[in-house]
PDB file of C-alpha atoms in Angstrom:
ATOM      1  CA  MET T   1     -10.113  18.142   5.396  1.00  0.00           C
ATOM      2  CA  LEU T   2      -7.068  16.019   4.829  1.00  0.00           C
ATOM      3  CA  ILE T   3      -7.100  12.277   5.457  1.00  0.00           C
ATOM      4  CA  THR T   4      -4.063  10.106   5.715  1.00  0.00           C
ATOM      5  CA  VAL T   5      -4.462   6.641   4.168  1.00  0.00           C
ATOM      6  CA  VAL T   6      -1.809   4.453   5.853  1.00  0.00           C
ATOM      7  CA  ILE T   7      -0.623   1.421   3.990  1.00  0.00           C
ATOM      8  CA  LEU T   8       1.694  -0.840   6.219  1.00  0.00           C
ATOM      9  CA  THR T   9       3.975  -3.171   4.374  1.00  0.00           C
ATOM     10  CA  TYR T  10       6.473  -5.971   5.182  1.00  0.00           C
ATOM     11  CA  ASN T  11       7.722  -8.053   2.205  1.00  0.00           C
ATOM     12  CA  ARG T  12       4.711  -7.587   0.132  1.00  0.00           C
ATOM     13  CA  ALA T  13       6.105  -6.119  -3.124  1.00  0.00           C
ATOM     14  CA  LEU T  14       3.858  -8.175  -5.306  1.00  0.00           C
ATOM     15  CA  LEU T  15       0.611  -6.788  -3.646  1.00  0.00           C
ATOM     16  CA  LEU T  16       2.167  -3.233  -2.940  1.00  0.00           C
ATOM     17  CA  ARG T  17       1.638  -1.812  -6.459  1.00  0.00           C
ATOM     18  CA  ARG T  18      -1.969  -2.825  -6.752  1.00  0.00           C
ATOM     19  CA  VAL T  19      -2.975  -1.585  -3.310  1.00  0.00           C
ATOM     20  CA  ILE T  20      -1.290   1.715  -3.795  1.00  0.00           C
ATOM     21  CA  GLU T  21      -2.754   2.173  -7.380  1.00  0.00           C
ATOM     22  CA  SER T  22      -6.244   1.272  -5.988  1.00  0.00           C
ATOM     23  CA  VAL T  23      -6.027   3.956  -3.230  1.00  0.00           C
ATOM     24  CA  ALA T  24      -4.693   6.605  -5.705  1.00  0.00           C
ATOM     25  CA  ALA T  25      -7.647   5.953  -8.043  1.00  0.00           C
ATOM     26  CA  GLN T  26     -10.158   6.916  -5.487  1.00  0.00           C
ATOM     27  CA  GLU T  27     -12.506   9.705  -6.424  1.00  0.00           C
ATOM     28  CA  THR T  28     -13.475  12.030  -3.624  1.00  0.00           C
ATOM     29  CA  SER T  29     -15.952  14.312  -5.417  1.00  0.00           C
ATOM     30  CA  GLY T  30     -13.964  17.189  -3.823  1.00  0.00           C
ATOM     31  CA  LEU T  31     -15.385  16.362  -0.353  1.00  0.00           C
ATOM     32  CA  PHE T  32     -11.913  15.783   0.980  1.00  0.00           C
ATOM     33  CA  ASP T  33      -8.315  15.506   0.101  1.00  0.00           C
ATOM     34  CA  TYR T  34      -5.940  12.710   1.069  1.00  0.00           C
ATOM     35  CA  GLU T  35      -2.365  11.686   1.300  1.00  0.00           C
ATOM     36  CA  ILE T  36      -1.024   8.207   0.840  1.00  0.00           C
ATOM     37  CA  LEU T  37       1.527   7.367   3.754  1.00  0.00           C
ATOM     38  CA  VAL T  38       3.493   3.976   3.283  1.00  0.00           C
ATOM     39  CA  VAL T  39       5.180   2.499   6.219  1.00  0.00           C
ATOM     40  CA  ASN T  40       7.896   0.181   4.875  1.00  0.00           C
ATOM     41  CA  ASP T  41       8.775  -1.885   8.031  1.00  0.00           C
ATOM     42  CA  ARG T  42      12.330  -2.983   7.000  1.00  0.00           C
ATOM     43  CA  SER T  43      11.102  -5.143   4.045  1.00  0.00           C
ATOM     44  CA  THR T  44      13.884  -7.343   2.739  1.00  0.00           C
ATOM     45  CA  ASP T  45      12.232  -8.084  -0.538  1.00  0.00           C
ATOM     46  CA  HIS T  46      11.977  -5.492  -3.578  1.00  0.00           C
ATOM     47  CA  SER T  47       9.393  -3.407  -1.860  1.00  0.00           C
ATOM     48  CA  ALA T  48      11.638  -0.478  -1.703  1.00  0.00           C
ATOM     49  CA  GLY T  49      12.263  -0.494  -5.378  1.00  0.00           C
ATOM     50  CA  VAL T  50       8.585  -0.761  -6.000  1.00  0.00           C
ATOM     51  CA  LEU T  51       7.980   2.104  -3.764  1.00  0.00           C
ATOM     52  CA  ARG T  52      10.616   4.211  -5.557  1.00  0.00           C
ATOM     53  CA  GLU T  53       9.183   3.476  -8.961  1.00  0.00           C
ATOM     54  CA  LEU T  54       5.619   4.467  -7.857  1.00  0.00           C
ATOM     55  CA  GLY T  55       6.730   7.462  -6.256  1.00  0.00           C
ATOM     56  CA  ARG T  56       7.835   8.843  -9.588  1.00  0.00           C
ATOM     57  CA  SER T  57       4.280   8.804 -10.904  1.00  0.00           C
ATOM     58  CA  LEU T  58       2.051   8.880  -7.724  1.00  0.00           C
ATOM     59  CA  PRO T  59       1.945  11.207  -4.774  1.00  0.00           C
ATOM     60  CA  ILE T  60       3.011   8.867  -1.918  1.00  0.00           C
ATOM     61  CA  ARG T  61       5.141   9.506   1.026  1.00  0.00           C
ATOM     62  CA  VAL T  62       7.115   6.633   2.292  1.00  0.00           C
ATOM     63  CA  VAL T  63       8.739   6.236   5.781  1.00  0.00           C
ATOM     64  CA  GLU T  64      10.744   3.436   7.114  1.00  0.00           C
ATOM     65  CA  GLY T  65       9.275   1.582   9.927  1.00  0.00           C
ATOM     66  CA  PRO T  66      11.407   0.420  12.950  1.00  0.00           C
ATOM     67  CA  GLY T  67      11.149  -3.285  11.998  1.00  0.00           C
ATOM     68  CA  ARG T  68       9.309  -4.318  15.235  1.00  0.00           C
ATOM     69  CA  GLY T  69       6.053  -5.462  13.832  1.00  0.00           C
ATOM     70  CA  GLU T  70       2.613  -3.976  13.215  1.00  0.00           C
ATOM     71  CA  ALA T  71       1.966  -2.097  16.345  1.00  0.00           C
ATOM     72  CA  ALA T  72       5.350  -0.174  16.089  1.00  0.00           C
ATOM     73  CA  ALA T  73       4.748   0.574  12.246  1.00  0.00           C
ATOM     74  CA  ARG T  74       1.310   2.055  13.294  1.00  0.00           C
ATOM     75  CA  ASN T  75       2.927   4.311  15.775  1.00  0.00           C
ATOM     76  CA  CYS T  76       5.501   5.279  13.187  1.00  0.00           C
ATOM     77  CA  ALA T  77       2.444   6.177  10.814  1.00  0.00           C
ATOM     78  CA  LEU T  78       0.738   8.309  13.533  1.00  0.00           C
ATOM     79  CA  ALA T  79       3.911  10.214  14.164  1.00  0.00           C
ATOM     80  CA  ALA T  80       4.277  10.963  10.382  1.00  0.00           C
ATOM     81  CA  ALA T  81       0.711  11.524   9.239  1.00  0.00           C
ATOM     82  CA  LEU T  82      -0.294  14.985   8.275  1.00  0.00           C
ATOM     83  CA  GLY T  83      -3.957  14.381   8.172  1.00  0.00           C
ATOM     84  CA  GLU T  84      -6.716  15.568  10.409  1.00  0.00           C
ATOM     85  CA  ARG T  85      -8.185  11.848  10.043  1.00  0.00           C
ATOM     86  CA  ILE T  86      -6.172   8.640   9.744  1.00  0.00           C
ATOM     87  CA  ALA T  87      -7.346   5.602   7.856  1.00  0.00           C
ATOM     88  CA  PHE T  88      -5.561   2.347   8.188  1.00  0.00           C
TER      89      PHE T  88
END
């Protein structure tokens, strides 16, 4: 089973690295696979740069949100998720 772990972000570059690295370090004991999907909801800080850097070493997918708040970003994540289950 594939689980999509969704991380929504807006101008949280300082926390973003820690959150993504923490999720990427999770052990599943082979019970399931997961993808990390980050929705960057039109951040104006250096979140995009952090995501580019992390994308070089970690298997993350990044989609740009519509910039209309959390609910719209969640809907964007639902549309992009590949998993059978979705964890926000």
